[in-house]
Amino acid sequence: MAKTQVLVVAGTHGNERNAPWLMEQWKHRPSLLATAGMPVQLEIGNPEAFAANRRYLDRDLNRCFAPDLLADAALQQVEMRRARDLLQRYGASGQEPCRVAIDLHSTTSGMGNSLVVYGRRPADLALAAGVQARLGLPIYLHEADAAQTGFLVERWPCGLVIEVGPVAQGLLSARICRQTQLALEATLLTLAEATEGRLHLPSGLLVHRHRGSVDLPRDLDGEPLACVHPQLQNRDWRPLQPGQPLFWEPASELSGASSPALDLEAEAQWPVFINEAAYGEKGIAFSLCRRERWPVESHWLEALQSLMAP
Amino acid sequence: MAKTQVLVVAGTHGNERNAPWLMEQWKHRPSLLATAGMPVQLEIGNPEAFAANRRYLDRDLNRCFAPDLLADAALQQVEMRRARDLLQRYGASGQEPCRVAIDLHSTTSGMGNSLVVYGRRPADLALAAGVQARLGLPIYLHEADAAQTGFLVERWPCGLVIEVGPVAQGLLSARICRQTQLALEATLLTLAEATEGRLHLPSGLLVHRHRGSVDLPRDLDGEPLACVHPQLQNRDWRPLQPGQPLFWEPASELSGASSPALDLEAEAQWPVFINEAAYGEKGIAFSLCRRERWPVESHWLEALQSLMAP
């Protein structure tokens, strides 16, 4: 039997240029990407938005994969059609069936090299644990957020997002490219080991579990009254300190500025996606997580290995 | 006699969001900006591009101010009309005459807080020297570049650009806002002193004089074959070292990558605007300067003070 194919998507957001550029190089010279023997399908997520160097044209492609949206034939925006097209071609029952989807993103926030996992599917957790054991990447576990749903990788039996930053939209950065490639190669190596039934997982998984999001203070027109405080910028994955200022408002150097304290859930003090440019429209200045260490459960590995078995 | 008005422009490029946001705050609460008593006109350079969060709609507004373009009545793009409109309203002979224009920009390159001066007009050099004496900002002297002409401030008797980075397009950053405001306030204070005839200049001016620009290596379709090397990224204003790699191409961590050496003018080794996102379309990966210390000439101060005299 042939090995399970892995769908690798870049440019799901058309103004995140690094992974699509890497992908172009890999297509020209496949030896540049170490796939660990895994068959991969390399695909630009949103080619029309990519051509326009915009995040999306009609709506955010990475929020289009909710089952109710996909099933609603009245929704015919560019991105809804593209979501259905990707599933028809590369879905688990598609023309070129893939059982795993890896979606490559970049961010203006200082996330470094990181993974995003949606919910608690055992195969996802096994894959994330395997990559974390290899590279030590932090993991943002996104769940229980009714305002943000319909992510691409959720419609494949297994999948995760590789999220690298900070980098401006529309900009190539060698550091971002290197980190993206490193994380993808570690993911493919982990999948190859699972395919061969020889993946070993560590005893624990460290996750940052989403608990909520915080917006900038805004005026009645929705315009921001302040921006992220310089002492918070690029402090993703580091806990907030009591009384730490979160927002900053302009003032002459002669005057002072203060920040209102935030009423935070006592243990949700780990911010991520601090000042992501595209999240302004979503009303998110940063998200807050609880940092938790989970024991790795044996059925996670079984789920991933049985999914990957040829 | 009334004091000379100063035109302060933000959002000449519509996706550079920090200065326009600051300007909005200053308009609501004028006390937030220390103008040193100078009358200022606060204006969004390209409101239509700002509304679209794009650098420009038809063409780069900050390349529209060449006399031959302004005089060509056949050119009626959004930005050409806006350039003429700004001059008619705020030009030295306009409805609200201003003799100085300060244009507030941001960049994705690691320029820090810096000034850009176009050519060698004595009043510009006096103003730049006064700001440099106060804050120590580095100065990029742009001249003798036939491919890049028509900058806004050139059409006012005196003017300069405040250029702050790195910041992603479309993103608010407190650090960028603070630096922008600090540089503008120092500029207004310098102009106030010139107005009152009590400006003292230092004996020397340190400039980085533009000598040329370098593009990424590209394939026949114009697509980049490499990106800026991580050892060059954010090294604006620091001299290149012999043999220093300039470009980086993707490779598996298992293989190596090399960079071709560049044949550089021996003394033009000071890079600026390294990896500015908007310069890809202009074929500029970075520009190279000579670093020169000029004696401040007494007629510079005379030119600025006579221009500012009420």
Coordinates of C-alpha atoms in Angstrom, one line a residue:
Chain A
M1 CA 0.0 0.0 0.0
A2 CA 1.2 3.5 -0.7
K3 CA 2.0 5.8 2.2
T4 CA -0.5 8.3 3.3
Q5 CA -0.1 11.6 1.5
V6 CA 0.4 14.8 3.5
L7 CA -1.1 18.1 2.3
V8 CA 1.2 21.0 2.9
V9 CA -0.6 24.4 2.4
A10 CA 1.1 27.8 2.1
G11 CA -0.5 31.1 1.4
T12 CA -3.8 30.3 3.0
H13 CA -3.5 34.0 3.8
G14 CA -2.3 35.7 0.6
N15 CA -0.1 38.3 2.2
E16 CA 2.0 35.8 4.2
R17 CA 4.7 35.4 1.6
N18 CA 7.4 33.3 3.2
A19 CA 5.9 29.8 3.0
P20 CA 4.6 30.3 -0.6
W21 CA 8.1 31.5 -1.6
L22 CA 9.7 28.5 0.0
M23 CA 7.2 26.2 -1.6
E24 CA 8.1 27.6 -5.0
Q25 CA 11.7 26.8 -4.4
W26 CA 10.8 23.2 -3.3
K27 CA 8.7 22.6 -6.4
H28 CA 11.6 23.7 -8.6
R29 CA 14.2 21.7 -6.6
P30 CA 12.5 19.0 -4.6
S31 CA 15.9 18.0 -3.0
L32 CA 15.7 21.3 -1.0
L33 CA 12.9 19.9 1.3
A34 CA 13.7 16.8 3.4
T35 CA 10.4 15.0 3.4
A36 CA 11.7 11.9 5.3
G37 CA 10.2 9.8 2.5
M38 CA 6.6 11.1 3.0
P39 CA 4.6 11.8 -0.2
V40 CA 3.6 15.5 0.0
Q41 CA 1.1 17.6 -2.0
L42 CA 2.4 21.2 -2.0
E43 CA -0.5 23.7 -2.5
I44 CA -1.0 27.4 -2.4
G45 CA -4.1 27.9 -0.2
N46 CA -5.5 31.0 -1.7
P47 CA -3.9 31.7 -5.1
E48 CA -6.2 34.6 -5.9
A49 CA -5.4 36.4 -2.6
F50 CA -1.7 35.6 -3.1
A51 CA -1.7 37.2 -6.5
A52 CA -3.3 40.3 -4.9
N53 CA -0.9 40.2 -1.9
R54 CA -3.9 40.4 0.3
R55 CA -4.9 38.3 3.3
Y56 CA -8.2 37.4 1.4
L57 CA -10.5 38.7 -1.2
D58 CA -14.0 38.1 0.1
R59 CA -13.5 36.4 3.5
D60 CA -10.8 34.8 5.6
L61 CA -10.2 31.3 4.0
N62 CA -9.0 30.0 7.3
R63 CA -12.4 30.6 8.8
C64 CA -14.3 29.0 5.9
F65 CA -14.0 25.3 6.9
A66 CA -16.9 25.1 9.4
P67 CA -19.3 22.3 8.2
D68 CA -22.3 24.6 8.2
L69 CA -20.6 27.1 6.0
L70 CA -19.3 24.4 3.6
A71 CA -22.8 22.9 3.3
D72 CA -24.5 26.3 2.6
A73 CA -24.7 26.4 -1.2
A74 CA -25.8 30.0 -1.0
L75 CA -22.2 31.0 0.1
Q76 CA -20.2 31.4 -3.2
Q77 CA -17.4 33.8 -2.2
V78 CA -14.0 33.2 -3.7
E79 CA -12.8 31.6 -0.4
M80 CA -15.9 29.4 0.2
R81 CA -15.4 28.0 -3.3
R82 CA -11.7 27.5 -2.7
A83 CA -12.4 25.7 0.6
R84 CA -14.7 23.2 -1.1
D85 CA -12.3 22.8 -4.0
L86 CA -9.4 22.0 -1.6
L87 CA -11.5 19.4 0.2
Q88 CA -12.7 17.8 -3.0
R89 CA -9.1 17.5 -4.3
Y90 CA -7.2 16.7 -1.2
G91 CA -9.7 15.8 1.5
A92 CA -9.5 12.4 3.1
S93 CA -12.0 11.1 0.5
G94 CA -10.8 13.4 -2.3
Q95 CA -9.2 12.8 -5.7
E96 CA -5.7 13.0 -4.2
P97 CA -6.6 11.9 -0.7
C98 CA -4.5 13.2 2.2
R99 CA -5.1 12.2 5.8
V100 CA -2.9 15.0 7.2
A101 CA -2.9 18.8 6.5
I102 CA 0.0 21.0 7.5
D103 CA -0.9 24.7 7.1
L104 CA 2.1 27.1 7.0
H105 CA 1.4 30.6 8.4
S106 CA 3.3 33.7 9.5
T107 CA 2.4 36.5 11.9
T108 CA 3.5 40.0 12.8
S109 CA 3.5 39.0 16.4
G110 CA 6.7 37.6 18.1
M111 CA 5.5 34.0 18.2
G112 CA 8.9 32.6 17.2
N113 CA 8.5 29.1 15.7
S114 CA 5.4 27.6 17.1
L115 CA 2.5 25.2 16.5
V116 CA -1.2 25.8 16.7
V117 CA -3.5 22.8 17.4
Y118 CA -7.3 23.1 17.3
G119 CA -9.1 21.1 19.9
R120 CA -8.0 17.8 21.4
R121 CA -8.0 15.2 18.6
P122 CA -5.7 12.4 19.7
A123 CA -3.8 12.2 16.4
D124 CA -3.1 16.0 16.5
L125 CA -1.9 15.8 20.0
A126 CA 0.4 12.9 19.2
L127 CA 1.9 14.8 16.2
A128 CA 2.3 18.0 18.2
A129 CA 4.0 16.1 21.0
G130 CA 6.4 14.4 18.6
V131 CA 7.4 17.8 17.0
Q132 CA 7.7 19.4 20.5
A133 CA 10.0 16.6 21.6
R134 CA 12.2 17.2 18.6
L135 CA 12.3 21.0 18.5
G136 CA 10.8 22.2 21.7
L137 CA 8.3 24.4 19.9
P138 CA 5.6 26.1 22.0
I139 CA 2.0 25.0 21.3
Y140 CA -1.1 27.2 21.2
L141 CA -4.1 25.0 21.8
H142 CA -7.1 26.8 20.4
E143 CA -10.5 25.6 21.6
A144 CA -13.8 26.8 23.0
D145 CA -13.8 30.1 21.1
A146 CA -17.1 30.5 19.4
A147 CA -15.9 33.7 17.7
Q148 CA -13.1 31.9 15.8
T149 CA -14.0 28.7 14.1
G150 CA -13.7 27.0 10.7
F151 CA -10.0 26.4 10.5
L152 CA -8.6 24.5 7.5
V153 CA -6.8 21.8 9.2
E154 CA -9.9 20.8 11.2
R155 CA -11.4 19.2 8.1
W156 CA -8.6 16.7 7.7
P157 CA -8.3 13.7 10.0
C158 CA -5.1 15.2 11.4
G159 CA -3.5 18.5 11.0
L160 CA -1.8 21.5 12.6
V161 CA -0.6 25.0 11.8
I162 CA 3.0 26.0 11.8
E163 CA 3.0 29.7 12.9
V164 CA 6.2 31.8 12.6
G165 CA 6.9 35.4 13.5
P166 CA 7.4 38.2 13.7
V167 CA 7.5 39.2 10.1
A168 CA 5.7 42.0 8.2
Q169 CA 3.0 41.0 5.8
G170 CA 4.2 41.0 2.2
L171 CA 7.9 40.6 3.3
L172 CA 10.4 37.7 2.7
S173 CA 12.6 37.0 5.7
A174 CA 15.3 34.4 5.8
R175 CA 14.8 33.7 9.5
I176 CA 11.1 33.1 9.0
C177 CA 11.8 30.8 6.0
R178 CA 14.4 28.8 8.0
Q179 CA 12.1 28.4 11.0
T180 CA 9.2 27.4 8.7
Q181 CA 11.2 24.8 6.9
L182 CA 12.7 23.4 10.1
A183 CA 9.3 23.0 11.7
L184 CA 7.8 21.4 8.6
E185 CA 10.7 18.9 8.2
A186 CA 10.4 17.9 11.9
T187 CA 6.7 17.4 11.3
L188 CA 7.3 15.2 8.3
L189 CA 9.9 13.2 10.1
T190 CA 7.5 12.7 13.0
L191 CA 4.8 11.5 10.5
A192 CA 7.3 9.2 8.8
E193 CA 8.1 7.6 12.1
A194 CA 4.4 7.2 12.8
T195 CA 3.9 5.6 9.4
E196 CA 6.6 3.1 10.2
G197 CA 5.2 2.4 13.6
R198 CA 8.4 3.6 15.4
L199 CA 7.4 6.9 16.8
H200 CA 8.2 7.4 20.4
L201 CA 6.5 10.2 22.3
P202 CA 7.7 12.0 25.5
S203 CA 5.8 11.6 28.7
G204 CA 4.4 15.1 28.8
L205 CA 3.1 17.8 26.4
L206 CA 3.3 21.5 27.3
V207 CA 0.4 23.4 25.9
H208 CA -0.8 27.0 26.1
R209 CA -4.6 26.6 26.2
H210 CA -6.7 29.5 24.8
R211 CA -8.9 31.1 27.4
G212 CA -9.9 34.4 25.8
S213 CA -8.9 37.4 23.8
V214 CA -8.4 41.1 24.7
D215 CA -9.1 44.0 22.3
L216 CA -7.5 47.5 22.3
P217 CA -9.5 50.2 24.0
R218 CA -11.6 51.8 21.3
D219 CA -13.7 54.9 20.8
L220 CA -17.3 54.9 19.8
D221 CA -16.3 54.7 16.1
G222 CA -14.2 51.7 16.8
E223 CA -10.9 53.5 16.4
P224 CA -8.2 52.4 18.8
L225 CA -7.5 54.8 21.7
A226 CA -4.3 53.1 22.5
C227 CA -1.9 50.5 21.1
V228 CA -0.1 47.5 22.6
H229 CA 2.4 48.6 25.3
P230 CA 6.1 48.4 24.3
Q231 CA 6.7 46.3 27.4
L232 CA 4.2 43.7 26.1
Q233 CA 5.2 43.7 22.4
N234 CA 7.1 40.6 21.4
R235 CA 6.5 39.0 24.8
D236 CA 4.4 36.2 23.5
W237 CA 4.7 33.0 25.6
R238 CA 5.9 34.9 28.6
P239 CA 3.5 35.4 31.6
L240 CA 2.1 38.8 32.4
Q241 CA 3.3 40.3 35.6
P242 CA 1.0 41.9 38.2
G243 CA 0.4 45.5 37.2
Q244 CA 2.3 45.2 33.9
P245 CA 1.0 47.9 31.5
L246 CA -0.8 46.4 28.6
F247 CA -1.7 49.5 26.5
W248 CA 0.1 52.7 25.5
E249 CA -1.4 56.0 24.4
P250 CA 0.6 58.8 22.8
A251 CA 1.8 61.7 24.8
S252 CA 4.4 64.2 24.6
E253 CA 7.6 63.1 26.5
L254 CA 6.6 65.8 28.9
S255 CA 3.5 64.1 30.1
G256 CA 2.9 60.6 31.4
A257 CA 0.6 57.8 30.2
S258 CA -1.0 55.1 32.2
S259 CA -2.7 51.8 31.4
P260 CA -5.8 50.5 33.0
A261 CA -5.4 47.2 34.8
L262 CA -7.1 44.2 33.2
D263 CA -9.3 41.9 35.2
L264 CA -7.7 38.6 34.3
E265 CA -8.5 35.0 35.0
A266 CA -5.9 34.2 37.6
E267 CA -4.2 31.5 35.6
A268 CA -4.8 32.8 32.1
Q269 CA -1.7 35.0 32.1
W270 CA 0.2 33.7 29.0
P271 CA -0.3 36.0 26.0
V272 CA 0.0 34.9 22.4
F273 CA -0.6 36.6 19.1
I274 CA 0.3 39.9 20.6
N275 CA -0.4 42.7 17.9
E276 CA -1.0 40.5 14.9
A277 CA -1.8 43.0 12.2
A278 CA -4.7 40.9 10.7
Y279 CA -6.5 40.6 14.0
G280 CA -7.4 44.2 14.4
E281 CA -10.5 43.5 12.3
K282 CA -11.3 40.6 14.6
G283 CA -11.1 42.8 17.7
I284 CA -8.0 40.9 19.1
A285 CA -5.0 42.7 20.5
F286 CA -3.8 39.5 22.0
S287 CA -5.1 36.2 23.3
L288 CA -4.6 34.8 26.8
C289 CA -3.7 31.2 27.7
R290 CA -3.3 28.9 30.6
R291 CA 0.0 27.0 30.5
E292 CA -0.6 23.4 31.2
R293 CA 1.5 20.3 31.2
W294 CA -0.5 17.2 30.2
P295 CA 0.6 13.6 30.4
V296 CA 0.9 12.1 26.9
E297 CA -1.8 9.4 26.7
S298 CA -1.0 6.1 24.9
H299 CA -4.1 6.3 22.7
W300 CA -2.8 9.5 21.1
L301 CA 0.0 7.6 19.5
E302 CA -2.3 4.7 18.5
A303 CA -4.6 7.2 16.8
L304 CA -1.8 8.8 14.8
Q305 CA -0.1 5.5 13.9
S306 CA -3.3 3.8 12.8
L307 CA -4.2 6.9 10.7
M308 CA -0.8 6.9 9.0
A309 CA -0.6 3.1 8.5
P310 CA -0.3 2.3 4.7
Chain B
M1 CA 3.8 88.9 11.3
A2 CA 2.5 85.4 11.8
K3 CA 5.0 82.6 12.2
T4 CA 5.6 80.4 9.2
Q5 CA 3.3 77.4 9.1
V6 CA 4.7 73.9 9.0
L7 CA 2.9 71.2 7.0
V8 CA 3.1 67.8 8.8
V9 CA 2.0 64.9 6.6
A10 CA 1.2 61.4 7.7
G11 CA -0.1 58.5 5.6
T12 CA 1.6 59.6 2.4
H13 CA 1.7 55.8 2.1
G14 CA -1.7 54.5 3.1
N15 CA -0.5 51.3 4.8
E16 CA 2.0 53.1 7.1
R17 CA -0.5 53.4 10.0
N18 CA 1.5 54.8 13.0
A19 CA 1.8 58.5 12.1
P20 CA -1.8 58.8 10.9
W21 CA -3.0 57.2 14.1
L22 CA -0.9 59.6 16.1
M23 CA -2.2 62.5 14.1
E24 CA -5.7 61.5 14.9
Q25 CA -4.9 61.6 18.6
W26 CA -3.2 65.0 18.2
K27 CA -6.2 66.4 16.4
H28 CA -8.5 65.3 19.2
R29 CA -6.2 66.5 22.0
P30 CA -3.7 69.1 20.7
S31 CA -1.9 69.2 24.0
L32 CA -0.5 65.7 23.2
L33 CA 1.9 67.2 20.7
A34 CA 4.6 69.7 21.8
T35 CA 4.8 72.0 18.9
A36 CA 7.2 74.6 20.5
G37 CA 4.7 77.2 19.5
M38 CA 5.0 76.5 15.8
P39 CA 1.7 76.6 13.8
V40 CA 1.2 73.3 12.2
Q41 CA -1.1 71.9 9.5
L42 CA -1.8 68.2 10.2
E43 CA -2.8 66.4 7.0
I44 CA -3.2 62.8 5.8
G45 CA -1.2 62.5 2.7
N46 CA -3.2 59.9 0.8
P47 CA -6.6 59.5 2.4
E48 CA -8.0 57.2 -0.3
A49 CA -5.0 54.8 0.1
F50 CA -5.3 55.1 3.9
A51 CA -8.9 54.1 3.8
A52 CA -7.9 51.1 1.7
N53 CA -4.9 50.3 3.9
R54 CA -2.7 50.2 0.8
R55 CA 0.5 52.0 0.0
Y56 CA -1.2 53.7 -3.0
L57 CA -4.1 53.2 -5.4
D58 CA -2.7 54.2 -8.8
R59 CA 0.9 55.2 -8.2
D60 CA 3.2 56.0 -5.3
L61 CA 2.2 59.5 -4.1
N62 CA 5.8 60.0 -2.8
R63 CA 7.1 59.8 -6.4
C64 CA 4.5 62.2 -7.9
F65 CA 6.1 65.5 -7.0
A66 CA 8.4 65.8 -10.0
P67 CA 7.8 69.1 -11.8
D68 CA 7.3 67.4 -15.2
L69 CA 4.7 65.0 -13.8
L70 CA 2.9 67.8 -11.9
A71 CA 2.7 69.8 -15.1
D72 CA 1.5 67.0 -17.3
A73 CA -2.3 67.6 -17.4
A74 CA -2.8 64.1 -19.0
L75 CA -1.8 62.5 -15.7
Q76 CA -5.0 62.3 -13.7
Q77 CA -4.4 59.3 -11.4
V78 CA -5.7 59.6 -7.8
E79 CA -2.2 60.3 -6.5
M80 CA -1.3 62.9 -9.2
R81 CA -4.5 64.8 -8.4
R82 CA -3.7 64.6 -4.7
A83 CA -0.2 65.9 -5.2
R84 CA -1.5 69.0 -7.0
D85 CA -4.2 69.4 -4.4
L86 CA -1.7 69.4 -1.5
L87 CA 0.5 72.0 -3.3
Q88 CA -2.5 74.2 -4.1
R89 CA -3.6 74.1 -0.5
Y90 CA -0.3 74.0 1.5
G91 CA 2.4 74.9 -1.0
A92 CA 4.6 78.0 -0.3
S93 CA 2.1 80.0 -2.5
G94 CA -1.0 78.0 -1.5
Q95 CA -4.2 78.9 0.3
E96 CA -2.7 77.9 3.6
P97 CA 0.9 78.6 2.8
C98 CA 3.6 76.4 4.5
R99 CA 7.3 76.9 3.9
V100 CA 8.3 73.6 5.5
A101 CA 6.9 70.1 5.0
I102 CA 7.7 67.2 7.4
D103 CA 6.6 63.9 6.0
L104 CA 6.2 61.0 8.5
H105 CA 6.9 57.5 7.2
S106 CA 7.5 54.0 8.6
T107 CA 9.4 51.1 7.1
T108 CA 9.7 47.4 7.6
S109 CA 13.5 47.8 7.6
G110 CA 15.4 48.3 10.8
M111 CA 16.2 51.9 10.3
G112 CA 15.4 52.9 13.9
N113 CA 14.5 56.6 14.2
S114 CA 16.0 58.4 11.2
L115 CA 15.8 61.3 8.8
V116 CA 15.8 61.3 5.0
V117 CA 17.0 64.5 3.2
Y118 CA 16.8 64.9 -0.6
G119 CA 19.7 66.7 -2.2
R120 CA 21.7 69.4 -0.6
R121 CA 19.4 72.4 0.0
P122 CA 21.0 74.6 2.7
A123 CA 17.8 75.0 4.7
D124 CA 17.2 71.2 4.7
L125 CA 20.8 70.6 5.9
A126 CA 20.5 73.1 8.7
L127 CA 17.2 71.6 9.9
A128 CA 18.7 68.0 9.7
A129 CA 21.9 69.2 11.6
G130 CA 19.7 70.8 14.3
V131 CA 17.7 67.6 14.8
Q132 CA 20.8 65.4 14.7
A133 CA 22.5 67.6 17.3
R134 CA 19.4 67.2 19.5
L135 CA 18.7 63.4 19.1
G136 CA 21.7 62.0 17.3
L137 CA 19.5 60.5 14.5
P138 CA 21.2 59.1 11.5
I139 CA 20.6 60.8 8.2
Y140 CA 20.1 59.2 4.8
L141 CA 21.0 61.8 2.1
H142 CA 19.2 60.7 -1.1
E143 CA 20.6 62.2 -4.3
A144 CA 21.7 61.4 -7.8
D145 CA 19.3 58.5 -8.2
A146 CA 17.5 58.9 -11.5
A147 CA 15.2 55.9 -10.8
Q148 CA 13.7 57.5 -7.6
T149 CA 12.5 61.1 -7.9
G150 CA 9.5 63.2 -7.2
F151 CA 9.4 63.2 -3.4
L152 CA 6.8 65.3 -1.6
V153 CA 9.1 67.4 0.6
E154 CA 11.1 68.5 -2.4
R155 CA 8.3 70.8 -3.6
W156 CA 8.4 72.8 -0.3
P157 CA 11.2 75.3 0.3
C158 CA 12.4 73.2 3.2
G159 CA 11.5 69.7 4.2
L160 CA 12.5 66.3 5.3
V161 CA 11.2 62.8 6.0
I162 CA 11.1 61.2 9.4
E163 CA 11.5 57.4 8.7
V164 CA 11.0 54.9 11.6
G165 CA 11.2 51.2 11.6
P166 CA 11.0 48.3 11.7
V167 CA 7.2 47.9 11.8
A168 CA 4.9 45.8 9.6
Q169 CA 2.6 47.6 7.2
G170 CA -0.9 48.0 8.6
L171 CA 0.3 47.6 12.2
L172 CA 0.3 50.0 15.2
S173 CA 3.4 49.9 17.3
A174 CA 3.9 52.0 20.4
R175 CA 7.7 52.1 19.9
I176 CA 7.3 53.4 16.4
C177 CA 4.7 56.0 17.6
R178 CA 7.0 57.2 20.3
Q179 CA 10.0 57.5 18.0
T180 CA 7.9 59.3 15.4
Q181 CA 6.6 61.8 17.9
L182 CA 10.0 62.4 19.5
A183 CA 11.6 63.1 16.1
L184 CA 8.7 65.4 15.1
E185 CA 8.9 67.4 18.3
A186 CA 12.6 67.8 18.0
T187 CA 12.1 69.0 14.4
L188 CA 9.5 71.5 15.5
L189 CA 11.7 72.7 18.3
T190 CA 14.5 73.3 15.9
L191 CA 12.2 75.2 13.6
A192 CA 11.0 77.3 16.5
E193 CA 14.6 78.2 17.4
A194 CA 15.3 79.1 13.8
T195 CA 12.1 81.2 13.7
E196 CA 13.3 83.1 16.8
G197 CA 16.9 83.5 15.3
R198 CA 18.4 81.6 18.2
L199 CA 19.3 78.2 16.6
H200 CA 22.8 77.0 17.1
L201 CA 24.2 74.3 14.9
P202 CA 27.0 71.8 15.7
S203 CA 30.2 72.0 13.8
G204 CA 29.7 68.8 11.8
L205 CA 26.9 66.8 10.1
L206 CA 27.1 63.1 9.7
V207 CA 25.4 61.8 6.6
H208 CA 24.9 58.5 4.8
R209 CA 25.0 59.5 1.2
H210 CA 23.1 57.3 -1.3
R211 CA 25.4 55.7 -3.9
G212 CA 23.2 52.9 -5.3
S213 CA 20.8 50.1 -4.7
V214 CA 21.0 46.3 -4.9
D215 CA 18.2 44.0 -5.9
L216 CA 17.7 40.4 -4.9
P217 CA 18.9 37.8 -7.4
R218 CA 15.9 37.0 -9.6
D219 CA 14.8 34.4 -12.1
L220 CA 13.7 35.2 -15.7
D221 CA 10.2 35.8 -14.5
G222 CA 11.4 38.3 -11.9
E223 CA 10.7 36.1 -9.0
P224 CA 13.3 36.2 -6.2
L225 CA 15.8 33.4 -6.1
A226 CA 17.0 34.4 -2.6
C227 CA 16.1 36.7 0.2
V228 CA 18.1 39.1 2.4
H229 CA 20.6 37.1 4.6
P230 CA 19.7 36.9 8.3
Q231 CA 23.1 38.4 9.1
L232 CA 22.2 41.5 7.0
Q233 CA 18.6 41.9 8.2
N234 CA 18.2 44.8 10.7
R235 CA 21.8 45.8 10.2
D236 CA 20.9 49.2 8.6
W237 CA 23.5 51.9 9.3
R238 CA 26.3 49.4 10.1
P239 CA 29.0 48.8 7.5
L240 CA 29.2 45.6 5.5
Q241 CA 32.2 43.4 6.3
P242 CA 34.4 41.8 3.7
G243 CA 32.9 38.5 2.5
Q244 CA 29.7 39.1 4.5
P245 CA 26.8 37.0 3.0
L246 CA 24.1 39.3 1.6
F247 CA 21.5 36.8 0.4
W248 CA 20.1 33.5 1.6
E249 CA 18.4 30.8 -0.3
P250 CA 16.4 28.0 1.2
A251 CA 17.9 24.6 1.8
S252 CA 17.4 21.7 4.1
E253 CA 19.4 22.0 7.3
L254 CA 21.3 19.1 5.9
S255 CA 22.8 21.0 3.0
G256 CA 24.6 24.3 2.8
A257 CA 23.9 27.6 1.1
S258 CA 26.3 30.2 -0.1
S259 CA 26.0 33.8 -1.2
P260 CA 27.7 35.4 -4.1
A261 CA 30.1 38.2 -3.2
L262 CA 29.0 41.7 -4.4
D263 CA 31.3 44.0 -6.3
L264 CA 30.9 47.1 -4.1
E265 CA 32.3 50.6 -4.5
A266 CA 35.0 50.5 -1.8
E267 CA 33.5 53.2 0.4
A268 CA 29.8 52.6 -0.3
Q269 CA 29.5 50.0 2.4
W270 CA 26.7 51.4 4.6
P271 CA 23.4 49.7 3.9
V272 CA 20.0 51.3 4.5
F273 CA 16.4 50.3 3.8
I274 CA 17.3 46.7 4.1
N275 CA 14.3 44.6 3.1
E276 CA 11.7 47.3 2.9
A277 CA 8.5 45.4 1.9
A278 CA 7.4 48.1 -0.5
Y279 CA 10.7 48.3 -2.4
G280 CA 10.4 44.8 -3.9
E281 CA 8.4 46.3 -6.8
K282 CA 11.1 49.0 -7.2
G283 CA 13.9 46.3 -7.4
I284 CA 15.6 47.4 -4.2
A285 CA 16.7 44.9 -1.6
F286 CA 18.8 47.5 0.1
S287 CA 20.6 50.8 -0.8
L288 CA 24.3 51.5 -0.2
C289 CA 25.7 54.7 1.2
R290 CA 29.0 56.3 1.9
R291 CA 29.3 57.6 5.4
E292 CA 30.6 61.2 5.4
R293 CA 31.1 63.9 8.0
W294 CA 30.6 67.3 6.6
P295 CA 31.5 70.6 8.2
V296 CA 28.3 72.6 8.9
E297 CA 28.4 75.7 6.7
S298 CA 27.2 79.1 8.1
H299 CA 25.0 79.8 5.1
W300 CA 22.9 76.7 5.9
L301 CA 21.7 78.4 9.1
E302 CA 21.2 81.7 7.4
A303 CA 19.0 80.0 4.7
L304 CA 16.8 78.3 7.3
Q305 CA 16.5 81.3 9.5
S306 CA 15.6 83.7 6.7
L307 CA 13.0 81.2 5.4
M308 CA 11.5 80.9 8.9
A309 CA 11.6 84.6 9.7
P310 CA 8.0 85.9 10.3

